[in-house]
Coordinates of C-alpha atoms in Angstrom, one line a residue:
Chain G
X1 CA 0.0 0.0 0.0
X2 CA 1.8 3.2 -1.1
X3 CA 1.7 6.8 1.1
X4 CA -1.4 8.4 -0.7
X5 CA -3.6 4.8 -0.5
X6 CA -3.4 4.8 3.2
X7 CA -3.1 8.2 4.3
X8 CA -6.6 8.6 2.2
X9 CA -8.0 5.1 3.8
X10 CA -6.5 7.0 7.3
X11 CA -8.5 10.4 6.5
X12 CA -11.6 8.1 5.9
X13 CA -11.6 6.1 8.6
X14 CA -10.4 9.4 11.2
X15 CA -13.8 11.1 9.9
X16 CA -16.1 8.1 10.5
X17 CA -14.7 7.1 13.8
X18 CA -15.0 10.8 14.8
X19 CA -18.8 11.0 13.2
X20 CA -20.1 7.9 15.2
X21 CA -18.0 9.7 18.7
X22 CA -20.5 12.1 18.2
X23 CA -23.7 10.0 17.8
X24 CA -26.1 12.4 18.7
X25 CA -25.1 15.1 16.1
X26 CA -25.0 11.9 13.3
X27 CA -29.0 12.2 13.2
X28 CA -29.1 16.1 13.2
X29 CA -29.5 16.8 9.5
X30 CA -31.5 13.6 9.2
X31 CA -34.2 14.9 11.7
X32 CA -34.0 18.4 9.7
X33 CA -34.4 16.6 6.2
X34 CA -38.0 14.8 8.1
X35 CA -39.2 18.1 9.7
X36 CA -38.3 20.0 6.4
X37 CA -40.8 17.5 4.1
X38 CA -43.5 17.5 7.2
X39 CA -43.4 21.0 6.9
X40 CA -45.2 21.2 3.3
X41 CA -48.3 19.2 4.3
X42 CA -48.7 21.4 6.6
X43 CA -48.2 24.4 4.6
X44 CA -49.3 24.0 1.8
X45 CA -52.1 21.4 1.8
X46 CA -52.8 17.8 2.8
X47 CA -54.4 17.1 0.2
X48 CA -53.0 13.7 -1.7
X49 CA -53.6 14.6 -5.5
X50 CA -51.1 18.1 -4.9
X51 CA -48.8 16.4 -2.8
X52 CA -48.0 13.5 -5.4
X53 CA -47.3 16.2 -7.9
X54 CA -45.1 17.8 -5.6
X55 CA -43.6 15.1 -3.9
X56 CA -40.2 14.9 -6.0
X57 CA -39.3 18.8 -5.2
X58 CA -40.4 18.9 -1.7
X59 CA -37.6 16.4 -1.3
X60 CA -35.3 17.3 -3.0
X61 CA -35.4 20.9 -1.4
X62 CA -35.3 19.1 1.6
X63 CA -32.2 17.3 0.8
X64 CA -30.5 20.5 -0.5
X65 CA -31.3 22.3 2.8
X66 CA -30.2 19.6 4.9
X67 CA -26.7 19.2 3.0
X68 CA -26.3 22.3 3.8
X69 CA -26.5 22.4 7.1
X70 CA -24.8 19.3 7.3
X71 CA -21.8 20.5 5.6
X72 CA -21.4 23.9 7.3
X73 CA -19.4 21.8 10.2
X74 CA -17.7 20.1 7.6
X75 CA -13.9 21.4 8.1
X76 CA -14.7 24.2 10.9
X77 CA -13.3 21.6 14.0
X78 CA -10.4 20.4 11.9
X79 CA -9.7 24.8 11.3
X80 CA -10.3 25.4 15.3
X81 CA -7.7 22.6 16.7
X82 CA -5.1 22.6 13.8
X83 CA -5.6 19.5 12.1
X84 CA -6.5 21.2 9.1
X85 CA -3.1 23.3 8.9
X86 CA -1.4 20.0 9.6
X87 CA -3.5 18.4 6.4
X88 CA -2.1 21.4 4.3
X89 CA 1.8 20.9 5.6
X90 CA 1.0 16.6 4.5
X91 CA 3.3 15.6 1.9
X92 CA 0.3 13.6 0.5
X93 CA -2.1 15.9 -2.1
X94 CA -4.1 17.9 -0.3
X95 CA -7.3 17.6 -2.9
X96 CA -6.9 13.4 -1.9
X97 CA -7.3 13.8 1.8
X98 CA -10.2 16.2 1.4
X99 CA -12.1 14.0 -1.0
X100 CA -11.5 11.2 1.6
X101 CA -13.5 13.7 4.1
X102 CA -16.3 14.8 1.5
X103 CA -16.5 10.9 1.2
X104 CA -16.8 10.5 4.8
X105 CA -19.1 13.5 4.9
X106 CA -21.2 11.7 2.3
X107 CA -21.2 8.5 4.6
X108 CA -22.9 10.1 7.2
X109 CA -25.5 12.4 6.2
X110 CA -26.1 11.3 2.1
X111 CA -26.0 7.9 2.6
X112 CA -28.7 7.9 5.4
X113 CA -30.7 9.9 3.5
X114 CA -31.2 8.1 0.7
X115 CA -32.3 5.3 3.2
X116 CA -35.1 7.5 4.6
X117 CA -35.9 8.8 1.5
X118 CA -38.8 5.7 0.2
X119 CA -40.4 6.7 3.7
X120 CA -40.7 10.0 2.8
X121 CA -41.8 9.2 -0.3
X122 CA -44.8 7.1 1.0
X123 CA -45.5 10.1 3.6
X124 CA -46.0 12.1 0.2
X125 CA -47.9 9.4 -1.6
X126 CA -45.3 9.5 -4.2
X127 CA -46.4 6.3 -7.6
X128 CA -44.6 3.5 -6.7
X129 CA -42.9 3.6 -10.2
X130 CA -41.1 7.1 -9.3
X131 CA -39.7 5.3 -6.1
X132 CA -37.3 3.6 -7.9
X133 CA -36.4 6.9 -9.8
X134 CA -36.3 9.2 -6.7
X135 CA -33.5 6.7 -4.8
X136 CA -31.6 6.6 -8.5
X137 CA -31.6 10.3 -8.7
X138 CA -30.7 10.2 -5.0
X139 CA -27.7 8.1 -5.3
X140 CA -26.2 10.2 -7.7
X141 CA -27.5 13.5 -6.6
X142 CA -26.1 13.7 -2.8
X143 CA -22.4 12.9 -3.4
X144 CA -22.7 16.0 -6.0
X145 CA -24.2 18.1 -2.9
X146 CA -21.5 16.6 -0.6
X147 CA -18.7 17.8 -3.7
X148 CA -19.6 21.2 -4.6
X149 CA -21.4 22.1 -0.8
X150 CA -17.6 21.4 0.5
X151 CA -16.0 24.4 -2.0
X152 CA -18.3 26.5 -0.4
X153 CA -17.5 25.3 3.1
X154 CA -14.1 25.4 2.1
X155 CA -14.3 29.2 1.7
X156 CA -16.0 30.7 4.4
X157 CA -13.9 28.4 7.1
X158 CA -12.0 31.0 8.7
X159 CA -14.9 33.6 8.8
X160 CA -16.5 34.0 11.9
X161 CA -20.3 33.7 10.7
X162 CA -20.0 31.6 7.2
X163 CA -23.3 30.5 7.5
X164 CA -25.7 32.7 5.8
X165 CA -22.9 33.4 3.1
X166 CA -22.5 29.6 2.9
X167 CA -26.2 29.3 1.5
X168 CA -25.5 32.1 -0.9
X169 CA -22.5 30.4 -2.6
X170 CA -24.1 27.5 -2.7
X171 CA -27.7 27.1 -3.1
X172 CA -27.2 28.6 -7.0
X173 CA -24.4 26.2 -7.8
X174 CA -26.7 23.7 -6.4
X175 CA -29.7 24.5 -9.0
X176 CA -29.0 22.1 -11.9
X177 CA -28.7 19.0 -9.4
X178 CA -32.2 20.3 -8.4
X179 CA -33.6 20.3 -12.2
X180 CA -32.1 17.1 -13.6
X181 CA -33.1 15.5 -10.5
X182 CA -36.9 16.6 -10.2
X183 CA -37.0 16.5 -13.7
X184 CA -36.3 12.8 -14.1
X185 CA -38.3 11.7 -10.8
X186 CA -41.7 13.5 -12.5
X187 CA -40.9 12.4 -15.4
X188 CA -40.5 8.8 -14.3
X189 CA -44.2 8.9 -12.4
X190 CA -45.4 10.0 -15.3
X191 CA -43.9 7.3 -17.5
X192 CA -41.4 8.8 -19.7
X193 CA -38.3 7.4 -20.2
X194 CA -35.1 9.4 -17.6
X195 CA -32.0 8.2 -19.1
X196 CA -31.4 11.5 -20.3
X197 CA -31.7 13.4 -17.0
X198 CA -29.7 10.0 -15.5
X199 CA -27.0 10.3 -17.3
X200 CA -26.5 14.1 -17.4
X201 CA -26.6 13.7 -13.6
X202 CA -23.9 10.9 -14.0
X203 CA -21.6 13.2 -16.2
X204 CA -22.2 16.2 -13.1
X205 CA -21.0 13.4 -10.9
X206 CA -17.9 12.4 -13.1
X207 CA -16.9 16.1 -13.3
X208 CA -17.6 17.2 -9.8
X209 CA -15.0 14.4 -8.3
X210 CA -12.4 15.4 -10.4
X211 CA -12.8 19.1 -10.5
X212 CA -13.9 19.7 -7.3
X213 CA -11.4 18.4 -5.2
X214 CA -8.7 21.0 -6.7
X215 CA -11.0 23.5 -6.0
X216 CA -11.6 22.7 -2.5
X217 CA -7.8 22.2 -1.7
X218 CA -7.5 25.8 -3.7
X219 CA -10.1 27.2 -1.4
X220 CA -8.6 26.0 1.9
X221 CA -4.7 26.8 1.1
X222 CA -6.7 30.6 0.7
X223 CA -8.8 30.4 3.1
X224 CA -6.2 28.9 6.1
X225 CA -3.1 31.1 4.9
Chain J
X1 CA 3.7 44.9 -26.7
X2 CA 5.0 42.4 -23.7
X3 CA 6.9 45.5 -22.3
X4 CA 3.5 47.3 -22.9
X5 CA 1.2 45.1 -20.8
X6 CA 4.2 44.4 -18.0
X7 CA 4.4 48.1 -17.5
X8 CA 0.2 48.5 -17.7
X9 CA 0.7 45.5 -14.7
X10 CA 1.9 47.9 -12.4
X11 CA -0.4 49.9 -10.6
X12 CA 1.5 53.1 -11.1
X13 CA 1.4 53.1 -15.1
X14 CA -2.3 51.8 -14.9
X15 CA -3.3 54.6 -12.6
X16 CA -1.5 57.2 -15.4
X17 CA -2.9 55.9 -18.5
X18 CA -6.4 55.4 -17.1
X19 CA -6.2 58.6 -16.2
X20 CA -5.5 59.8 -19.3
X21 CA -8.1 57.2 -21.2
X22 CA -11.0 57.6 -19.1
X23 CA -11.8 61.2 -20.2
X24 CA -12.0 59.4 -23.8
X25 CA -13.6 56.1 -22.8
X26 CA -16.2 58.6 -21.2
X27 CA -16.8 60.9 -24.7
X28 CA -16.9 58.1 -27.1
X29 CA -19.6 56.0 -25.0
X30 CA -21.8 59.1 -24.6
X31 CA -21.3 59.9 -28.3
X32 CA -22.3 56.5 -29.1
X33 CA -25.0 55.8 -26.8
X34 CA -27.0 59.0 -27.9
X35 CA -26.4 57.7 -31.3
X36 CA -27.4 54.1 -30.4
X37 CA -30.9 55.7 -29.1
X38 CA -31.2 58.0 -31.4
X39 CA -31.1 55.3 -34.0
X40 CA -33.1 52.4 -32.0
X41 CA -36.0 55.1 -30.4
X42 CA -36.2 57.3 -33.8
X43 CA -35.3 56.0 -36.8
X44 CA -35.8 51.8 -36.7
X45 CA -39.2 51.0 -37.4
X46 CA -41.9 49.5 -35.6
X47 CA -41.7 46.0 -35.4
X48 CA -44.9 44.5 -37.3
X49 CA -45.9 42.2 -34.2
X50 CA -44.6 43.3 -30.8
X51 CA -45.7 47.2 -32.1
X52 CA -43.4 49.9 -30.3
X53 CA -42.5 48.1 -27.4
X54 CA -39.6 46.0 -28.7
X55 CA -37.5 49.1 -28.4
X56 CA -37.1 48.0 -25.3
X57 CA -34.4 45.4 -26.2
X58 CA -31.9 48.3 -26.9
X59 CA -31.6 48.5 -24.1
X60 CA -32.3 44.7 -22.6
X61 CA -30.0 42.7 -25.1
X62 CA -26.8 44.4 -24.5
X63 CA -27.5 44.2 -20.8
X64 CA -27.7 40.8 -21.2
X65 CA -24.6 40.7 -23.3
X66 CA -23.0 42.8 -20.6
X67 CA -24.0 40.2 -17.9
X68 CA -22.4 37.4 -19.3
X69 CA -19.5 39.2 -20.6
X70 CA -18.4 40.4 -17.4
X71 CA -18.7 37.6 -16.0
X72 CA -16.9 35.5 -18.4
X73 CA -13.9 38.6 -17.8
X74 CA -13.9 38.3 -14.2
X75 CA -13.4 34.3 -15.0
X76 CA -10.0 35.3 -17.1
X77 CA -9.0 38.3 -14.8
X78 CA -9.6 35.3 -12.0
X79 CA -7.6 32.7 -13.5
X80 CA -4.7 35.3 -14.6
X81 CA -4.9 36.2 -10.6
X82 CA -4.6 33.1 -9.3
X83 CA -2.2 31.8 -11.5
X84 CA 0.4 34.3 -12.2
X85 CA -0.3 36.6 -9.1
X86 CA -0.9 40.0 -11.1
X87 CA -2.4 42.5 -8.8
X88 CA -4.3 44.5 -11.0
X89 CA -5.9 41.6 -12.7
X90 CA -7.8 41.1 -9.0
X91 CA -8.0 45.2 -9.0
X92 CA -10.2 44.4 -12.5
X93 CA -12.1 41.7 -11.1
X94 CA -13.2 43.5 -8.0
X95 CA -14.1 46.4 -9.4
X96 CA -16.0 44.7 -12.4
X97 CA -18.4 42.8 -10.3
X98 CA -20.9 45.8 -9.0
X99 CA -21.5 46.6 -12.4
X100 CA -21.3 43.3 -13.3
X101 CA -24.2 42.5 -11.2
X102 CA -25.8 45.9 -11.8
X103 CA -26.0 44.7 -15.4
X104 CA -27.7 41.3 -14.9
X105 CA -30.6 43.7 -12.5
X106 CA -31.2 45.6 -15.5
X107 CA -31.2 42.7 -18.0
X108 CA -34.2 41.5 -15.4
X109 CA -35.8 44.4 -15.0
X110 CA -36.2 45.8 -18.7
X111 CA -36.8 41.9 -19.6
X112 CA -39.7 42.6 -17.4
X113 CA -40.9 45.5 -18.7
X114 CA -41.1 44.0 -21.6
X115 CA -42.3 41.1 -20.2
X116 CA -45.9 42.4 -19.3
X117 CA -47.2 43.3 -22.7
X118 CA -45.8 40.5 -24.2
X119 CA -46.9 37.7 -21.9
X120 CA -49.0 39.2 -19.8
X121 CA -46.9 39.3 -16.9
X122 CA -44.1 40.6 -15.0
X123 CA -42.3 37.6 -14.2
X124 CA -42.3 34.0 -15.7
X125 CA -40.2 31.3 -14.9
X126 CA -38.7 31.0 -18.3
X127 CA -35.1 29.7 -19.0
X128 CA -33.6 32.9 -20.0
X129 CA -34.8 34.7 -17.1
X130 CA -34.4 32.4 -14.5
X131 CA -31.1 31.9 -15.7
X132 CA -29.8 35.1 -16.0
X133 CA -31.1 35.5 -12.2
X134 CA -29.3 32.4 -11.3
X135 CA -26.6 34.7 -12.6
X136 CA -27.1 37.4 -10.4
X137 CA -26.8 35.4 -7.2
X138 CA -23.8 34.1 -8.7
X139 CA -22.6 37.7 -8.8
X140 CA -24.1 38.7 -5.2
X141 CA -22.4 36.0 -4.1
X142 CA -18.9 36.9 -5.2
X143 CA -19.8 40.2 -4.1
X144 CA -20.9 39.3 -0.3
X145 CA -17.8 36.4 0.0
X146 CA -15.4 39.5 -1.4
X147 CA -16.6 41.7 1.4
X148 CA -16.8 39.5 4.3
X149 CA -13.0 38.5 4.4
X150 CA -11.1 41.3 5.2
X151 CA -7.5 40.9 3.8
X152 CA -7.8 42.2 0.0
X153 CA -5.6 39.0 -1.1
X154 CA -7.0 36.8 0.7
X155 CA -10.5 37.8 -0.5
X156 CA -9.2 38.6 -4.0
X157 CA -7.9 35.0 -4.3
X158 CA -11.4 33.2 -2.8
X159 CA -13.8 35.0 -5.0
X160 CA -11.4 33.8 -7.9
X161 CA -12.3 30.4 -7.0
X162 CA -15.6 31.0 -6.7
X163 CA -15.7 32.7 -9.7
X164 CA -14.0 29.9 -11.5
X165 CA -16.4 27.3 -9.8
X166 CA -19.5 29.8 -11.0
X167 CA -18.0 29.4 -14.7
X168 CA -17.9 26.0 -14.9
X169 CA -21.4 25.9 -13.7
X170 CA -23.1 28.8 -16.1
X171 CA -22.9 26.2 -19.1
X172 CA -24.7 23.6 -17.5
X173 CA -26.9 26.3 -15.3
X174 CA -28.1 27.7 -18.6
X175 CA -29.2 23.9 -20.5
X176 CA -30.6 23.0 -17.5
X177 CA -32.8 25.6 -17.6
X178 CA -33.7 25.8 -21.3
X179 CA -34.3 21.9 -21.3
X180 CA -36.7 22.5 -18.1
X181 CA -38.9 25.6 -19.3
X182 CA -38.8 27.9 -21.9
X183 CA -40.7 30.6 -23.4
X184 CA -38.4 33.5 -24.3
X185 CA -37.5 33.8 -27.9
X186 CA -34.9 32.0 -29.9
X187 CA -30.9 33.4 -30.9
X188 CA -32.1 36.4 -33.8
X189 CA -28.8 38.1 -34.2
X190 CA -25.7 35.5 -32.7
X191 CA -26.3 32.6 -35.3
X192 CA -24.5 31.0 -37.7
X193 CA -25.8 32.1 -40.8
X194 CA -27.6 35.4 -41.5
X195 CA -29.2 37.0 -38.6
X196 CA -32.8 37.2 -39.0
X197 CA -33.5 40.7 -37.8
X198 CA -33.4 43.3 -40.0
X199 CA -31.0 45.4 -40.7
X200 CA -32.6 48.7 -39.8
X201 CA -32.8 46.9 -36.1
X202 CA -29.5 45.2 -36.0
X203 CA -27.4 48.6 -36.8
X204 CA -28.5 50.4 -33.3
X205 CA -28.6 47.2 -31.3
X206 CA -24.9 46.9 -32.1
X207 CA -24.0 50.2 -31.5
X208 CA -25.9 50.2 -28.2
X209 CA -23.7 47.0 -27.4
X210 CA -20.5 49.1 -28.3
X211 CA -22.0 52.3 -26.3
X212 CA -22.4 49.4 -23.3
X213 CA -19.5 48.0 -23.6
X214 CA -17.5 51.5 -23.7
X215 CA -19.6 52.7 -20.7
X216 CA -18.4 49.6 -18.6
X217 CA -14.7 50.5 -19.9
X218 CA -15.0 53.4 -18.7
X219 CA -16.5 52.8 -14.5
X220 CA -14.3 49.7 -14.4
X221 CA -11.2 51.7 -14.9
X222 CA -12.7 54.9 -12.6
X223 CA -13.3 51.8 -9.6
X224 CA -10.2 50.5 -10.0
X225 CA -8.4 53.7 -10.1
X226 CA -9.9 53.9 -6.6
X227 CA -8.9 50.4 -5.6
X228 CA -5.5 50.7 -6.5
X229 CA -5.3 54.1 -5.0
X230 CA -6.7 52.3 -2.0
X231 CA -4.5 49.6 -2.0
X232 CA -1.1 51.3 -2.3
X233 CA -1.7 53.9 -0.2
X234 CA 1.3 53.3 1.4
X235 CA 3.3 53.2 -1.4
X236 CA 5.7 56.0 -2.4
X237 CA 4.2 57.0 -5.9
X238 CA 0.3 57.8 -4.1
X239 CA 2.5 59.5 -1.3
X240 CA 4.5 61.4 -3.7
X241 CA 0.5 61.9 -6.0
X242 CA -1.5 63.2 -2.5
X243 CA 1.5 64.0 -0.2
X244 CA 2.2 62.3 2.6
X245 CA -0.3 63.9 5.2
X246 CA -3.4 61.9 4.1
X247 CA -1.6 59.0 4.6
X248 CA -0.7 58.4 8.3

């Protein structure tokens, strides 16, 4: 195993071990993602015919928001105690070690939500045939949150209130993920072929985890120096 | 011409020559924007369906050009900063986004305007328009990221990123859009073969794009004279420029 295969295994495994150390905080953005969809019911009707139609973007909104707040934490404890300067001064590629984190990241809060998401679904009534398209564009869809949420993140670390700005940089970069995802869930209740919104999802995929990573190592040696 | 452009890289030249060039920059876009008008509010004809309010987009399209020009700049000026660590290429960027962003408001607004006679109201989720407001946050973003960080480089070098990220993302922010919804008109003057508007529409269209284009020439180089000025105040050419008491 050469330097750059186990420091990145090492960077994986020091995130999850230090996720599941902090149990409590692992079901945070969950918990938001479930009040988030109960919200719309709620607010905008209970009625089953509108919520069906609406299902696909209440959660995918939902999963936006919750990325967000998920990621906010996502490399301020590693900037308050050092660890991120020490990550900088590594020999191995910084843009490795922080995918290995956006991968942990991903672990926790994208991963679980994908597992939650066929409840919400059945909360919101959603056709049984779009199921299968909503966990697709799911799978695909979070790791791309995870990837260009953690460029944003990786900005506004050293300022003292990032958050608000943090939604600002990111909620329009997050916009075609919304469209290509919603796009192919209603299209798939309706029963039109998605490979085409699939696959441009995939290609956003394919390009955010090679591009992204030199961005976020960019926007951390800026934002630490 | 490298000697040129190493010596315009130096704050000092820059803040003689667009001195000198602004006074010009200023004349020539008046001179051509009155003429633009002139030609697009007087002399162009009607236009057989949309009646008298078309004229509208003399002033909408080049906005819109503007908009995505500027941005597309600030990209370059960006990369050039981040790469080979010219100063006044992050002076350029800086000072380019307000009216960068100031563009893309009026794009939306006269888009609007014209919006409400022609589709019967003021704002529709259409590609074009939801894109070029996608655009604008993009901008306000920059902006607010720019002006939260307080050292100038370090600020000057985040926004390039973000402005680089942004880039990437316009592409694919504008298809998306088009392929979800869309209900503004097709390309009439940037395609391939012969633009389908006529002449006697195209003439002040382009000149109001050359009077916009002028006018932005013009503020960006008054803002940065401002930022640089700003920047280097402790420098001994502004202390020789303003003397030394303002300085402290």
């Amino acid at each position: 195993m050469n330097g750059l295969t186990a420091a990145f295994i090492a960077m994986l495994r020091r995130d999850l071990l230090l996720a599941f150390r902090h149990r409590g905080e692992l079901a945070n953005p969950l918990l938001f993602f479930l009040m988030i969809v109960t919200l719309y019911p709620l607010g905008v009707s209970p009625e089953v015919e509108l919520l069906r139609r609406i299902a696909p973007g209440v959660i995918w909104i939902a999963a936006l928001l919750a990325a967000l707040f998920s990621l906010e934490n996502l490399f301020r404890s590693d900037f308050e105690d050092g660890a991120l300067e020490q990550m900088l001064l590594s020999p191995q590629p910084l843009s490795m070690l922080v995918l290995a984190k956006v991968i942990a990241h991903w672990l926790v809060s994208g991963l679980p939500m994908l597992l939650l998401a066929p409840l919400l679904g059945l909360l919101l009534a959603m056709p049984d045939k779009a199921m299968s398209a909503l966990l697709l564009t799911l799978a695909l869809g979070t790791p791309l949150l995870s990837l260009i949420g953690a460029i944003g993140v990786a900005l506004t670390v050293g300022l003292k209130r990032g958050g608000v700005l943090l939604t600002l940089l990111i909620l329009p970069l997050y916009i075609p993920v919304l469209i290509f995802a919603t796009n192919a869930v209603t299209a798939s209740a309706a029963g039109m072929p998605i490979e085409g919104q699939i696959y441009f999802l995939a290609a956003l995929l394919v390009l955010a985890l090679t591009l992204a990573p030199l961005a976020i190592a960019a926007a951390l040696r800026i934002s630490v120096s | 011409m490298w000697l040129f452009f190493h010596k315009l890289a130096s704050p000092r030249y820059f803040y003689d020559i667009s001195g000198k060039l602004i006074p010009w920059v200023g004349a020539l876009c008046l001179g051509t924007m009155m003429y633009g008008l002139y030609l697009g509010l007087v002399v162009a004809p009607p236009d057989y369906q949309q009646g008298e309010s078309y004229r509208i987009m003399f002033v909408h399209v080049p906005a819109a050009w503007m908009s995505m020009f500027i941005y597309t700049l600030m990209a370059v000026l960006s990369a050039i900063n981040l790469i080979w660590n010219i100063k006044l290429a992050d002076v350029m960027a800086n000072s380019s986004a307000a009216i960068g962003a100031s563009f893309t408001f009026l794009a939306l607004v006269t888009g609007s305007l014209w919006g409400k006679p022609m589709w019967g109201a003021w704002w529709v989720w259409d590609a074009r328009l939801t894109s070029e407001l996608i655009l604008l946050f993009l901008y306000l973003g920059y902006i607010a990221l720019v002006s939260a960080i307080d050292d100038k480089r370090t600020a000057a070098r985040a926004g390039g990123v973000l402005i680089l990220v942004g880039v990437v993302n316009i592409p694919i922010i504008h298809y998306s859009v088009e392929w979800w919804n869309t209900l503004h008109q097709g390309p009439t003057v940037t395609k391939l073969d012969k633009p389908s508007i006529h002449l006697s529409m195209l003439v002040p269209l382009l000149v109001m794009a050359v009077a916009f284009k002028l006018y932005y020439l013009a503020v960006v180089l008054m803002r940065a004279r401002v930022e640089v000025l700003d920047r280097e105040r402790r420098s001994a050419w502004v202390q020789e420029l303003f003397g030394a008491a303002d300085s402290r």
